[in-house]
PDB file of C-alpha atoms in Angstrom:
ATOM      1  CA  MET C   1       0.017   0.043  -0.053  1.00  0.00           C
ATOM      2  CA  SER C   2       1.560   3.280  -1.026  1.00  0.00           C
ATOM      3  CA  ARG C   3       2.083   6.278   1.296  1.00  0.00           C
ATOM      4  CA  LYS C   4      -0.131   8.427  -0.836  1.00  0.00           C
ATOM      5  CA  PHE C   5      -3.133   5.958  -0.665  1.00  0.00           C
ATOM      6  CA  THR C   6      -2.676   5.676   3.210  1.00  0.00           C
ATOM      7  CA  ILE C   7      -2.793   9.422   3.533  1.00  0.00           C
ATOM      8  CA  GLN C   8      -5.973   9.657   1.455  1.00  0.00           C
ATOM      9  CA  LEU C   9      -7.622   6.791   3.444  1.00  0.00           C
ATOM     10  CA  VAL C  10      -6.685   8.630   6.696  1.00  0.00           C
ATOM     11  CA  LEU C  11      -8.111  11.881   5.374  1.00  0.00           C
ATOM     12  CA  ILE C  12     -11.319  10.262   4.376  1.00  0.00           C
ATOM     13  CA  VAL C  13     -11.712   8.516   7.785  1.00  0.00           C
ATOM     14  CA  LEU C  14     -11.082  11.984   9.524  1.00  0.00           C
ATOM     15  CA  VAL C  15     -13.725  13.551   7.331  1.00  0.00           C
ATOM     16  CA  ILE C  16     -16.146  10.818   8.190  1.00  0.00           C
ATOM     17  CA  VAL C  17     -15.366  11.118  11.915  1.00  0.00           C
ATOM     18  CA  ALA C  18     -15.665  15.010  11.725  1.00  0.00           C
ATOM     19  CA  PHE C  19     -19.040  14.733   9.961  1.00  0.00           C
ATOM     20  CA  VAL C  20     -20.498  12.365  12.441  1.00  0.00           C
ATOM     21  CA  SER C  21     -18.959  13.907  15.639  1.00  0.00           C
ATOM     22  CA  TYR C  22     -19.323  17.641  14.651  1.00  0.00           C
ATOM     23  CA  ILE C  23     -20.823  18.539  11.376  1.00  0.00           C
ATOM     24  CA  LYS C  24     -23.995  16.381  11.669  1.00  0.00           C
ATOM     25  CA  PRO C  25     -24.898  17.501  15.209  1.00  0.00           C
ATOM     26  CA  LYS C  26     -24.736  21.137  14.000  1.00  0.00           C
ATOM     27  CA  PHE C  27     -27.032  20.326  11.165  1.00  0.00           C
ATOM     28  CA  ASP C  28     -29.389  18.833  13.642  1.00  0.00           C
ATOM     29  CA  GLU C  29     -29.081  21.844  15.940  1.00  0.00           C
ATOM     30  CA  LEU C  30     -29.755  24.091  13.087  1.00  0.00           C
ATOM     31  CA  ARG C  31     -32.771  21.919  12.023  1.00  0.00           C
ATOM     32  CA  ASP C  32     -34.175  22.008  15.435  1.00  0.00           C
ATOM     33  CA  LEU C  33     -33.639  25.776  15.682  1.00  0.00           C
ATOM     34  CA  GLU C  34     -35.483  26.179  12.342  1.00  0.00           C
ATOM     35  CA  ASN C  35     -38.466  24.150  13.755  1.00  0.00           C
ATOM     36  CA  ASP C  36     -38.419  26.308  16.828  1.00  0.00           C
ATOM     37  CA  ILE C  37     -38.553  29.497  14.591  1.00  0.00           C
ATOM     38  CA  VAL C  38     -41.341  28.043  12.583  1.00  0.00           C
ATOM     39  CA  SER C  39     -43.286  27.107  15.765  1.00  0.00           C
ATOM     40  CA  TYR C  40     -42.644  30.470  17.174  1.00  0.00           C
ATOM     41  CA  LYS C  41     -43.887  32.318  14.039  1.00  0.00           C
ATOM     42  CA  ALA C  42     -47.137  30.238  14.173  1.00  0.00           C
ATOM     43  CA  ALA C  43     -47.607  31.174  17.822  1.00  0.00           C
ATOM     44  CA  VAL C  44     -47.083  34.715  17.126  1.00  0.00           C
ATOM     45  CA  ALA C  45     -49.615  34.517  14.205  1.00  0.00           C
ATOM     46  CA  ASP C  46     -52.091  32.846  16.411  1.00  0.00           C
ATOM     47  CA  ALA C  47     -51.652  35.289  19.182  1.00  0.00           C
ATOM     48  CA  THR C  48     -52.180  38.171  16.633  1.00  0.00           C
ATOM     49  CA  GLN C  49     -55.164  36.443  15.189  1.00  0.00           C
ATOM     50  CA  PHE C  50     -56.555  35.998  18.792  1.00  0.00           C
ATOM     51  CA  THR C  51     -55.830  39.538  19.739  1.00  0.00           C
ATOM     52  CA  SER C  52     -57.504  40.805  16.710  1.00  0.00           C
ATOM     53  CA  LEU C  53     -60.670  38.599  17.309  1.00  0.00           C
ATOM     54  CA  LEU C  54     -60.903  39.601  20.992  1.00  0.00           C
ATOM     55  CA  ALA C  55     -60.637  43.324  19.879  1.00  0.00           C
ATOM     56  CA  GLU C  56     -63.420  42.726  17.239  1.00  0.00           C
ATOM     57  CA  LEU C  57     -65.650  40.984  19.838  1.00  0.00           C
ATOM     58  CA  THR C  58     -64.890  43.717  22.465  1.00  0.00           C
ATOM     59  CA  ASN C  59     -65.881  46.509  20.019  1.00  0.00           C
ATOM     60  CA  ARG C  60     -69.007  44.458  19.140  1.00  0.00           C
ATOM     61  CA  ALA C  61     -69.980  44.086  22.781  1.00  0.00           C
ATOM     62  CA  ASP C  62     -69.317  47.813  23.519  1.00  0.00           C
ATOM     63  CA  SER C  63     -71.722  48.668  20.520  1.00  0.00           C
ATOM     64  CA  VAL C  64     -74.601  46.880  21.954  1.00  0.00           C
ATOM     65  CA  SER C  65     -77.163  49.386  23.075  1.00  0.00           C
ATOM     66  CA  ALA C  66     -79.077  49.331  26.422  1.00  0.00           C
ATOM     67  CA  GLY C  67     -82.252  48.446  24.548  1.00  0.00           C
ATOM     68  CA  GLU C  68     -80.642  45.442  22.849  1.00  0.00           C
ATOM     69  CA  LEU C  69     -79.320  44.211  26.121  1.00  0.00           C
ATOM     70  CA  GLN C  70     -82.673  44.614  27.590  1.00  0.00           C
ATOM     71  CA  ALA C  71     -84.299  42.631  24.727  1.00  0.00           C
ATOM     72  CA  LEU C  72     -81.633  39.928  25.200  1.00  0.00           C
ATOM     73  CA  GLU C  73     -82.330  39.676  28.823  1.00  0.00           C
ATOM     74  CA  LYS C  74     -86.130  39.300  28.036  1.00  0.00           C
ATOM     75  CA  PHE C  75     -85.415  36.685  25.345  1.00  0.00           C
ATOM     76  CA  LEU C  76     -83.148  34.578  27.453  1.00  0.00           C
ATOM     77  CA  PRO C  77     -83.172  35.816  31.151  1.00  0.00           C
ATOM     78  CA  SER C  78     -80.627  34.886  33.703  1.00  0.00           C
ATOM     79  CA  GLU C  79     -83.423  33.586  35.847  1.00  0.00           C
ATOM     80  CA  THR C  80     -87.009  32.665  34.836  1.00  0.00           C
ATOM     81  CA  ASP C  81     -89.638  34.899  36.467  1.00  0.00           C
ATOM     82  CA  VAL C  82     -92.248  32.162  37.038  1.00  0.00           C
ATOM     83  CA  VAL C  83     -94.916  34.620  38.248  1.00  0.00           C
ATOM     84  CA  GLU C  84     -94.553  36.775  35.070  1.00  0.00           C
ATOM     85  CA  VAL C  85     -94.387  33.886  32.743  1.00  0.00           C
ATOM     86  CA  GLU C  86     -97.467  32.306  34.256  1.00  0.00           C
ATOM     87  CA  GLN C  87     -99.387  35.662  33.948  1.00  0.00           C
ATOM     88  CA  ASP C  88     -98.237  35.990  30.240  1.00  0.00           C
ATOM     89  CA  ILE C  89     -99.514  32.336  29.412  1.00  0.00           C
ATOM     90  CA  GLU C  90    -102.860  33.124  31.100  1.00  0.00           C
ATOM     91  CA  ALA C  91    -103.189  36.420  29.374  1.00  0.00           C
ATOM     92  CA  MET C  92    -102.260  34.916  25.970  1.00  0.00           C
ATOM     93  CA  ALA C  93    -104.872  31.965  26.542  1.00  0.00           C
ATOM     94  CA  ILE C  94    -107.691  34.470  27.426  1.00  0.00           C
ATOM     95  CA  LEU C  95    -107.031  36.748  24.488  1.00  0.00           C
ATOM     96  CA  SER C  96    -107.087  33.611  22.328  1.00  0.00           C
ATOM     97  CA  GLY C  97    -110.469  32.612  23.613  1.00  0.00           C
ATOM     98  CA  LEU C  98    -109.273  29.771  25.751  1.00  0.00           C
ATOM     99  CA  LEU C  99    -110.409  29.258  29.381  1.00  0.00           C
ATOM    100  CA  PRO C 100    -107.387  28.607  31.663  1.00  0.00           C
ATOM    101  CA  ILE C 101    -108.497  26.033  34.418  1.00  0.00           C
ATOM    102  CA  SER C 102    -104.958  25.527  35.943  1.00  0.00           C
ATOM    103  CA  ILE C 103    -101.424  26.262  35.635  1.00  0.00           C
ATOM    104  CA  ALA C 104     -98.608  24.659  37.646  1.00  0.00           C
ATOM    105  CA  VAL C 105     -94.896  25.237  37.571  1.00  0.00           C
ATOM    106  CA  SER C 106     -92.249  22.688  37.820  1.00  0.00           C
ATOM    107  CA  ASP C 107     -88.424  22.062  37.263  1.00  0.00           C
ATOM    108  CA  ALA C 108     -87.662  20.337  34.078  1.00  0.00           C
ATOM    109  CA  GLU C 109     -85.572  17.049  34.893  1.00  0.00           C
ATOM    110  CA  GLU C 110     -82.878  17.868  32.298  1.00  0.00           C
ATOM    111  CA  SER C 111     -82.272  21.276  33.856  1.00  0.00           C
ATOM    112  CA  GLN C 112     -80.702  19.841  36.920  1.00  0.00           C
ATOM    113  CA  ARG C 113     -77.058  20.535  37.083  1.00  0.00           C
ATOM    114  CA  GLU C 114     -74.960  17.258  37.482  1.00  0.00           C
ATOM    115  CA  VAL C 115     -71.670  17.072  39.111  1.00  0.00           C
ATOM    116  CA  PHE C 116     -69.003  16.467  36.362  1.00  0.00           C
ATOM    117  CA  ASP C 117     -66.257  14.350  37.710  1.00  0.00           C
ATOM    118  CA  ASP C 118     -63.012  14.641  35.678  1.00  0.00           C
ATOM    119  CA  GLU C 119     -59.439  14.240  36.636  1.00  0.00           C
ATOM    120  CA  GLU C 120     -58.469  17.498  35.104  1.00  0.00           C
ATOM    121  CA  GLY C 121     -61.497  19.300  36.476  1.00  0.00           C
ATOM    122  CA  GLU C 122     -62.635  20.432  32.982  1.00  0.00           C
ATOM    123  CA  ILE C 123     -65.922  20.322  31.370  1.00  0.00           C
ATOM    124  CA  PRO C 124     -66.448  20.108  27.485  1.00  0.00           C
ATOM    125  CA  SER C 125     -67.593  23.418  26.082  1.00  0.00           C
ATOM    126  CA  ASP C 126     -70.824  21.836  24.674  1.00  0.00           C
ATOM    127  CA  MET C 127     -71.716  20.252  28.040  1.00  0.00           C
ATOM    128  CA  LEU C 128     -70.825  23.646  29.781  1.00  0.00           C
ATOM    129  CA  LEU C 129     -73.333  25.324  27.532  1.00  0.00           C
ATOM    130  CA  GLU C 130     -75.986  22.786  28.110  1.00  0.00           C
ATOM    131  CA  ARG C 131     -75.475  22.842  31.919  1.00  0.00           C
ATOM    132  CA  SER C 132     -75.829  26.629  31.871  1.00  0.00           C
ATOM    133  CA  LEU C 133     -79.333  26.408  30.530  1.00  0.00           C
ATOM    134  CA  GLU C 134     -82.057  25.886  33.207  1.00  0.00           C
ATOM    135  CA  ALA C 135     -85.777  25.158  32.428  1.00  0.00           C
ATOM    136  CA  LYS C 136     -88.978  25.617  34.134  1.00  0.00           C
ATOM    137  CA  ARG C 137     -92.098  23.829  32.941  1.00  0.00           C
ATOM    138  CA  PHE C 138     -95.728  25.271  33.020  1.00  0.00           C
ATOM    139  CA  ASN C 139     -98.239  22.490  33.146  1.00  0.00           C
ATOM    140  CA  MET C 140    -101.663  23.654  32.283  1.00  0.00           C
ATOM    141  CA  THR C 141    -105.248  22.779  31.563  1.00  0.00           C
ATOM    142  CA  LEU C 142    -106.978  24.876  28.894  1.00  0.00           C
ATOM    143  CA  VAL C 143    -110.630  24.635  27.463  1.00  0.00           C
ATOM    144  CA  GLY C 144    -111.874  25.978  24.281  1.00  0.00           C
ATOM    145  CA  GLU C 145    -112.354  25.429  20.483  1.00  0.00           C
ATOM    146  CA  TYR C 146    -109.729  24.323  18.172  1.00  0.00           C
ATOM    147  CA  ASP C 147    -109.398  27.780  16.489  1.00  0.00           C
ATOM    148  CA  ASP C 148    -108.855  29.165  19.892  1.00  0.00           C
ATOM    149  CA  LEU C 149    -105.927  26.726  20.486  1.00  0.00           C
ATOM    150  CA  LYS C 150    -104.467  27.687  17.035  1.00  0.00           C
ATOM    151  CA  SER C 151    -104.629  31.345  17.938  1.00  0.00           C
ATOM    152  CA  PHE C 152    -102.901  30.564  21.273  1.00  0.00           C
ATOM    153  CA  LEU C 153    -100.140  28.675  19.512  1.00  0.00           C
ATOM    154  CA  GLU C 154     -99.576  31.539  17.085  1.00  0.00           C
ATOM    155  CA  ASN C 155     -99.282  34.031  20.089  1.00  0.00           C
ATOM    156  CA  LEU C 156     -96.759  31.656  21.478  1.00  0.00           C
ATOM    157  CA  GLU C 157     -94.633  31.880  18.412  1.00  0.00           C
ATOM    158  CA  VAL C 158     -94.502  35.818  18.485  1.00  0.00           C
ATOM    159  CA  ASN C 159     -93.812  36.015  22.308  1.00  0.00           C
ATOM    160  CA  ALA C 160     -91.055  38.234  23.456  1.00  0.00           C
ATOM    161  CA  TYR C 161     -89.287  34.996  24.862  1.00  0.00           C
ATOM    162  CA  PRO C 162     -89.372  31.538  23.593  1.00  0.00           C
ATOM    163  CA  LEU C 163     -91.990  29.062  25.136  1.00  0.00           C
ATOM    164  CA  LYS C 164     -91.202  25.395  23.933  1.00  0.00           C
ATOM    165  CA  ILE C 165     -94.158  23.158  23.639  1.00  0.00           C
ATOM    166  CA  VAL C 166     -93.136  19.942  25.549  1.00  0.00           C
ATOM    167  CA  SER C 167     -96.429  18.011  25.026  1.00  0.00           C
ATOM    168  CA  LEU C 168     -99.938  18.720  23.991  1.00  0.00           C
ATOM    169  CA  GLU C 169    -102.969  16.466  24.538  1.00  0.00           C
ATOM    170  CA  ALA C 170    -106.477  17.314  23.436  1.00  0.00           C
ATOM    171  CA  VAL C 171    -109.480  15.351  24.904  1.00  0.00           C
ATOM    172  CA  SER C 172    -113.284  15.899  24.365  1.00  0.00           C
ATOM    173  CA  GLY C 173    -115.527  15.800  27.390  1.00  0.00           C
ATOM    174  CA  GLU C 174    -117.113  17.841  30.158  1.00  0.00           C
ATOM    175  CA  LEU C 175    -115.157  19.824  32.839  1.00  0.00           C
ATOM    176  CA  GLU C 176    -116.752  19.858  36.118  1.00  0.00           C
ATOM    177  CA  GLN C 177    -115.982  22.281  39.149  1.00  0.00           C
ATOM    178  CA  GLY C 178    -117.720  21.426  42.503  1.00  0.00           C
ATOM    179  CA  GLY C 179    -119.880  18.837  40.764  1.00  0.00           C
ATOM    180  CA  VAL C 180    -121.161  21.462  38.182  1.00  0.00           C
ATOM    181  CA  VAL C 181    -120.438  21.178  34.466  1.00  0.00           C
ATOM    182  CA  VAL C 182    -118.836  24.611  33.593  1.00  0.00           C
ATOM    183  CA  ASN C 183    -117.751  23.737  30.061  1.00  0.00           C
ATOM    184  CA  SER C 184    -118.067  20.950  27.529  1.00  0.00           C
ATOM    185  CA  GLY C 185    -115.935  20.454  24.367  1.00  0.00           C
ATOM    186  CA  LEU C 186    -112.243  20.092  23.964  1.00  0.00           C
ATOM    187  CA  ILE C 187    -109.947  20.032  26.909  1.00  0.00           C
ATOM    188  CA  TYR C 188    -106.286  20.687  26.315  1.00  0.00           C
ATOM    189  CA  ASN C 189    -103.492  19.541  28.636  1.00  0.00           C
ATOM    190  CA  LEU C 190    -100.405  21.474  27.711  1.00  0.00           C
ATOM    191  CA  VAL C 191     -96.801  21.638  28.966  1.00  0.00           C
ATOM    192  CA  LEU C 192     -94.708  24.657  27.945  1.00  0.00           C
ATOM    193  CA  GLU C 193     -90.970  25.136  28.796  1.00  0.00           C
ATOM    194  CA  ALA C 194     -89.182  28.391  29.568  1.00  0.00           C
ATOM    195  CA  LYS C 195     -85.328  28.479  29.614  1.00  0.00           C
ATOM    196  CA  SER C 196     -82.978  30.742  31.462  1.00  0.00           C
ATOM    197  CA  PHE C 197     -79.193  31.168  30.983  1.00  0.00           C
ATOM    198  CA  ASN C 198     -77.017  31.188  34.014  1.00  0.00           C
ATOM    199  CA  PRO C 199     -73.546  30.421  32.807  1.00  0.00           C
ATOM    200  CA  ILE C 200     -71.180  28.356  35.211  1.00  0.00           C
ATOM    201  CA  GLN C 201     -67.394  28.639  35.357  1.00  0.00           C
ATOM    202  CA  ASN C 202     -65.273  25.657  34.027  1.00  0.00           C
TER     203      ASN C 202
END
């Protein structure tokens, strides 16, 4: 083996050793640094987008008038005023030609807030929203003609706050009070539901 070949072989080995021990790690460091820079730029972009969205939402919230806030509170109150809702239902029934016999208020079963047991103590956003809604049900008996019921349902649709129809049953017969027949015809057993929004913290 010639001296020249031996020198070339040694140089090749040294180059390989230098690449493996020094140059390649430096390339890896540069690659990691490049990835960090990309991640940082993405984080900055996300933060900028979030800040812009937050500013937009804040401006929109500030632009809501007192009248609009009052209408929103009426449409979806933080707490259902059962006396007011009961009076509204009774007034709509009478104006529609129906005779309100009884109206009783109860809590809707699905409105009960369950304890969410999670190791991280977090609640999914959709469940958080659902648990923030509370419902009151108004069980009533109304008497009247079919056209009167249609008028009553139409009034429900245009009411200032939503009243959901949970169940409706119509039967024909005579209605007695104290052993005296006070009305004969269609008797409606109706359940309406009013919801309120009371957000809970995650």
